[in-house]
JSON list of C-alpha atoms in Angstrom, two decimals:
[
{"chain": "A", "resi": 1, "resn": "LEU", "atom": "CA", "xyz": [191.19, 265.62, 192.23]},
{"chain": "A", "resi": 2, "resn": "GLN", "atom": "CA", "xyz": [190.81, 263.37, 194.81]},
{"chain": "A", "resi": 3, "resn": "GLN", "atom": "CA", "xyz": [190.55, 265.82, 197.86]},
{"chain": "A", "resi": 4, "resn": "GLY", "atom": "CA", "xyz": [188.58, 269.15, 197.85]},
{"chain": "A", "resi": 5, "resn": "ARG", "atom": "CA", "xyz": [185.28, 270.93, 196.16]},
{"chain": "A", "resi": 6, "resn": "LYS", "atom": "CA", "xyz": [184.04, 268.88, 193.53]},
{"chain": "A", "resi": 7, "resn": "MET", "atom": "CA", "xyz": [183.69, 271.46, 191.04]},
{"chain": "A", "resi": 8, "resn": "PHE", "atom": "CA", "xyz": [186.02, 269.55, 188.38]},
{"chain": "A", "resi": 9, "resn": "PHE", "atom": "CA", "xyz": [185.09, 267.85, 184.89]},
{"chain": "A", "resi": 10, "resn": "GLU", "atom": "CA", "xyz": [188.32, 265.60, 184.00]},
{"chain": "A", "resi": 11, "resn": "THR", "atom": "CA", "xyz": [189.20, 264.23, 180.53]},
{"chain": "A", "resi": 12, "resn": "MET", "atom": "CA", "xyz": [191.17, 260.98, 180.22]},
{"chain": "A", "resi": 13, "resn": "ILE", "atom": "CA", "xyz": [192.88, 260.15, 177.04]},
{"chain": "A", "resi": 14, "resn": "LEU", "atom": "CA", "xyz": [194.02, 256.56, 176.31]},
{"chain": "A", "resi": 15, "resn": "THR", "atom": "CA", "xyz": [195.67, 255.41, 173.28]},
{"chain": "A", "resi": 16, "resn": "GLU", "atom": "CA", "xyz": [195.52, 251.92, 172.13]},
{"chain": "A", "resi": 17, "resn": "GLY", "atom": "CA", "xyz": [197.76, 250.92, 169.76]},
{"chain": "A", "resi": 18, "resn": "CYS", "atom": "CA", "xyz": [200.61, 252.26, 171.77]},
{"chain": "A", "resi": 19, "resn": "ASP", "atom": "CA", "xyz": [203.71, 250.06, 172.30]},
{"chain": "A", "resi": 20, "resn": "ASP", "atom": "CA", "xyz": [203.47, 249.20, 175.91]},
{"chain": "A", "resi": 21, "resn": "ASP", "atom": "CA", "xyz": [205.04, 245.86, 175.74]},
{"chain": "A", "resi": 22, "resn": "ILE", "atom": "CA", "xyz": [208.27, 247.22, 177.59]},
{"chain": "A", "resi": 23, "resn": "GLU", "atom": "CA", "xyz": [208.88, 244.63, 180.66]},
{"chain": "A", "resi": 24, "resn": "ILE", "atom": "CA", "xyz": [209.83, 246.15, 184.20]},
{"chain": "A", "resi": 25, "resn": "ASN", "atom": "CA", "xyz": [213.14, 243.95, 185.08]},
{"chain": "A", "resi": 26, "resn": "ASP", "atom": "CA", "xyz": [213.51, 245.05, 188.72]},
{"chain": "A", "resi": 27, "resn": "GLY", "atom": "CA", "xyz": [211.91, 245.70, 191.92]},
{"chain": "A", "resi": 28, "resn": "PRO", "atom": "CA", "xyz": [208.09, 245.27, 193.15]},
{"chain": "A", "resi": 29, "resn": "LEU", "atom": "CA", "xyz": [206.77, 245.51, 189.74]},
{"chain": "A", "resi": 30, "resn": "LYS", "atom": "CA", "xyz": [209.58, 242.73, 188.00]},
{"chain": "A", "resi": 31, "resn": "GLY", "atom": "CA", "xyz": [207.88, 241.10, 184.69]},
{"chain": "A", "resi": 32, "resn": "MET", "atom": "CA", "xyz": [204.85, 243.35, 184.41]},
{"chain": "A", "resi": 33, "resn": "THR", "atom": "CA", "xyz": [205.04, 245.57, 181.39]},
{"chain": "A", "resi": 34, "resn": "LEU", "atom": "CA", "xyz": [204.17, 249.23, 180.88]},
{"chain": "A", "resi": 35, "resn": "GLY", "atom": "CA", "xyz": [200.57, 248.45, 179.46]},
{"chain": "A", "resi": 36, "resn": "ARG", "atom": "CA", "xyz": [199.42, 246.30, 182.13]},
{"chain": "A", "resi": 37, "resn": "ILE", "atom": "CA", "xyz": [201.01, 249.33, 184.48]},
{"chain": "A", "resi": 38, "resn": "ASN", "atom": "CA", "xyz": [199.15, 252.15, 182.38]},
{"chain": "A", "resi": 39, "resn": "LYS", "atom": "CA", "xyz": [195.74, 250.25, 182.37]},
{"chain": "A", "resi": 40, "resn": "ALA", "atom": "CA", "xyz": [195.35, 249.72, 186.27]},
{"chain": "A", "resi": 41, "resn": "ALA", "atom": "CA", "xyz": [196.32, 253.27, 186.62]},
{"chain": "A", "resi": 42, "resn": "ALA", "atom": "CA", "xyz": [193.81, 254.04, 184.09]},
{"chain": "A", "resi": 43, "resn": "ASP", "atom": "CA", "xyz": [191.36, 251.93, 185.95]},
{"chain": "A", "resi": 44, "resn": "TRP", "atom": "CA", "xyz": [191.70, 252.92, 188.84]},
{"chain": "A", "resi": 45, "resn": "VAL", "atom": "CA", "xyz": [191.14, 256.61, 187.55]},
{"chain": "A", "resi": 46, "resn": "VAL", "atom": "CA", "xyz": [188.01, 255.74, 186.39]},
{"chain": "A", "resi": 47, "resn": "ALA", "atom": "CA", "xyz": [186.54, 254.21, 189.28]},
{"chain": "A", "resi": 48, "resn": "SER", "atom": "CA", "xyz": [187.70, 256.62, 191.89]},
{"chain": "A", "resi": 49, "resn": "ARG", "atom": "CA", "xyz": [185.88, 259.80, 189.86]},
{"chain": "A", "resi": 50, "resn": "LYS", "atom": "CA", "xyz": [182.73, 257.55, 189.51]},
{"chain": "A", "resi": 51, "resn": "ALA", "atom": "CA", "xyz": [183.23, 256.58, 193.14]},
{"chain": "A", "resi": 52, "resn": "GLN", "atom": "CA", "xyz": [183.33, 260.23, 194.17]},
{"chain": "A", "resi": 53, "resn": "LYS", "atom": "CA", "xyz": [180.58, 261.14, 191.64]},
{"chain": "A", "resi": 54, "resn": "LEU", "atom": "CA", "xyz": [182.79, 263.19, 189.65]},
{"chain": "A", "resi": 55, "resn": "PRO", "atom": "CA", "xyz": [182.51, 263.28, 186.06]},
{"chain": "A", "resi": 56, "resn": "ILE", "atom": "CA", "xyz": [184.91, 261.90, 183.80]},
{"chain": "A", "resi": 57, "resn": "ALA", "atom": "CA", "xyz": [185.35, 261.43, 179.97]},
{"chain": "A", "resi": 58, "resn": "VAL", "atom": "CA", "xyz": [187.42, 258.53, 178.57]},
{"chain": "A", "resi": 59, "resn": "ILE", "atom": "CA", "xyz": [188.42, 259.23, 175.26]},
{"chain": "A", "resi": 60, "resn": "SER", "atom": "CA", "xyz": [190.07, 256.95, 173.13]},
{"chain": "A", "resi": 61, "resn": "VAL", "atom": "CA", "xyz": [192.27, 256.87, 169.94]},
{"chain": "A", "resi": 62, "resn": "PRO", "atom": "CA", "xyz": [193.73, 254.25, 168.22]},
{"chain": "A", "resi": 63, "resn": "GLU", "atom": "CA", "xyz": [197.03, 255.62, 168.31]},
{"chain": "A", "resi": 64, "resn": "ILE", "atom": "CA", "xyz": [199.38, 259.14, 168.49]},
{"chain": "A", "resi": 65, "resn": "THR", "atom": "CA", "xyz": [199.30, 260.29, 164.74]},
{"chain": "A", "resi": 66, "resn": "PRO", "atom": "CA", "xyz": [199.44, 263.99, 163.59]},
{"chain": "A", "resi": 67, "resn": "TYR", "atom": "CA", "xyz": [195.93, 263.55, 162.43]},
{"chain": "A", "resi": 68, "resn": "ASN", "atom": "CA", "xyz": [194.56, 261.67, 165.64]},
{"chain": "A", "resi": 69, "resn": "TYR", "atom": "CA", "xyz": [196.31, 264.68, 167.08]},
{"chain": "A", "resi": 70, "resn": "GLY", "atom": "CA", "xyz": [194.91, 267.29, 165.01]},
{"chain": "A", "resi": 71, "resn": "GLN", "atom": "CA", "xyz": [191.43, 265.73, 165.74]},
{"chain": "A", "resi": 72, "resn": "LEU", "atom": "CA", "xyz": [191.91, 266.02, 169.27]},
{"chain": "A", "resi": 73, "resn": "LEU", "atom": "CA", "xyz": [193.73, 269.67, 169.43]},
{"chain": "A", "resi": 74, "resn": "TYR", "atom": "CA", "xyz": [190.15, 270.60, 167.03]},
{"chain": "A", "resi": 75, "resn": "PHE", "atom": "CA", "xyz": [187.73, 268.83, 169.49]},
{"chain": "A", "resi": 76, "resn": "PHE", "atom": "CA", "xyz": [189.04, 270.58, 172.46]},
{"chain": "A", "resi": 77, "resn": "GLU", "atom": "CA", "xyz": [189.09, 273.94, 171.16]},
{"chain": "A", "resi": 78, "resn": "ILE", "atom": "CA", "xyz": [185.75, 273.75, 169.67]},
{"chain": "A", "resi": 79, "resn": "THR", "atom": "CA", "xyz": [184.78, 272.32, 172.79]},
{"chain": "A", "resi": 80, "resn": "CYS", "atom": "CA", "xyz": [186.73, 275.28, 174.77]},
{"chain": "A", "resi": 81, "resn": "ALA", "atom": "CA", "xyz": [184.90, 278.15, 172.54]},
{"chain": "A", "resi": 82, "resn": "VAL", "atom": "CA", "xyz": [181.10, 276.55, 172.78]},
{"chain": "A", "resi": 83, "resn": "THR", "atom": "CA", "xyz": [181.60, 276.40, 176.76]},
{"chain": "A", "resi": 84, "resn": "SER", "atom": "CA", "xyz": [182.87, 279.91, 176.77]},
{"chain": "A", "resi": 85, "resn": "MET", "atom": "CA", "xyz": [179.61, 280.99, 174.93]},
{"chain": "A", "resi": 86, "resn": "MET", "atom": "CA", "xyz": [177.00, 278.98, 177.41]},
{"chain": "A", "resi": 87, "resn": "MET", "atom": "CA", "xyz": [179.17, 280.95, 180.16]},
{"chain": "A", "resi": 88, "resn": "GLY", "atom": "CA", "xyz": [178.52, 284.24, 178.58]},
{"chain": "A", "resi": 89, "resn": "VAL", "atom": "CA", "xyz": [182.28, 284.78, 177.40]},
{"chain": "A", "resi": 90, "resn": "ASN", "atom": "CA", "xyz": [183.10, 285.77, 174.11]},
{"chain": "A", "resi": 91, "resn": "PRO", "atom": "CA", "xyz": [186.31, 283.71, 173.68]},
{"chain": "A", "resi": 92, "resn": "PHE", "atom": "CA", "xyz": [187.64, 285.12, 170.31]},
{"chain": "A", "resi": 93, "resn": "ASP", "atom": "CA", "xyz": [187.57, 288.97, 172.23]},
{"chain": "A", "resi": 94, "resn": "GLN", "atom": "CA", "xyz": [189.50, 289.04, 175.27]},
{"chain": "A", "resi": 95, "resn": "PRO", "atom": "CA", "xyz": [191.10, 292.11, 176.29]},
{"chain": "A", "resi": 96, "resn": "GLY", "atom": "CA", "xyz": [193.27, 290.29, 178.58]},
{"chain": "A", "resi": 97, "resn": "VAL", "atom": "CA", "xyz": [195.10, 288.57, 176.09]},
{"chain": "A", "resi": 98, "resn": "ASP", "atom": "CA", "xyz": [195.68, 291.66, 173.75]},
{"chain": "A", "resi": 99, "resn": "GLY", "atom": "CA", "xyz": [196.76, 293.36, 176.43]},
{"chain": "A", "resi": 100, "resn": "TYR", "atom": "CA", "xyz": [199.33, 290.53, 177.20]},
{"chain": "A", "resi": 101, "resn": "LYS", "atom": "CA", "xyz": [199.98, 290.40, 173.28]},
{"chain": "A", "resi": 102, "resn": "LYS", "atom": "CA", "xyz": [200.95, 294.52, 172.90]},
{"chain": "A", "resi": 103, "resn": "GLU", "atom": "CA", "xyz": [203.70, 293.54, 176.37]},
{"chain": "A", "resi": 104, "resn": "ILE", "atom": "CA", "xyz": [205.03, 290.96, 174.60]},
{"chain": "A", "resi": 105, "resn": "ARG", "atom": "CA", "xyz": [205.52, 292.89, 171.52]},
{"chain": "A", "resi": 106, "resn": "GLU", "atom": "CA", "xyz": [206.84, 295.88, 172.84]},
{"chain": "A", "resi": 107, "resn": "ILE", "atom": "CA", "xyz": [209.33, 293.68, 174.75]},
{"chain": "A", "resi": 108, "resn": "LEU", "atom": "CA", "xyz": [210.73, 291.83, 171.62]},
{"chain": "A", "resi": 109, "resn": "LEU", "atom": "CA", "xyz": [210.77, 295.01, 168.94]}
]
């Protein structure tokens, strides 16, 4: 997303309760934790996208659990369906997908 046409929307998912106290033992990052490195990378991405005027959404979840994962999956499924409908595409009637399923069934059966 750093170069090229400005036609993307980016979503970043951050976890707050991640075990990120693992310390680097060697090299130029010696003494730093993975949490500090990940936070620096995430902060840079957000600042970079804002500077380039590229839209970015940051979603923060308390921790990675089956419940939170399900919530995210549901959110993105609904987002995909609504966006498709706004673009005039019926997300529940895709002839190309049906053709693919038919061909897979023929291979498998």
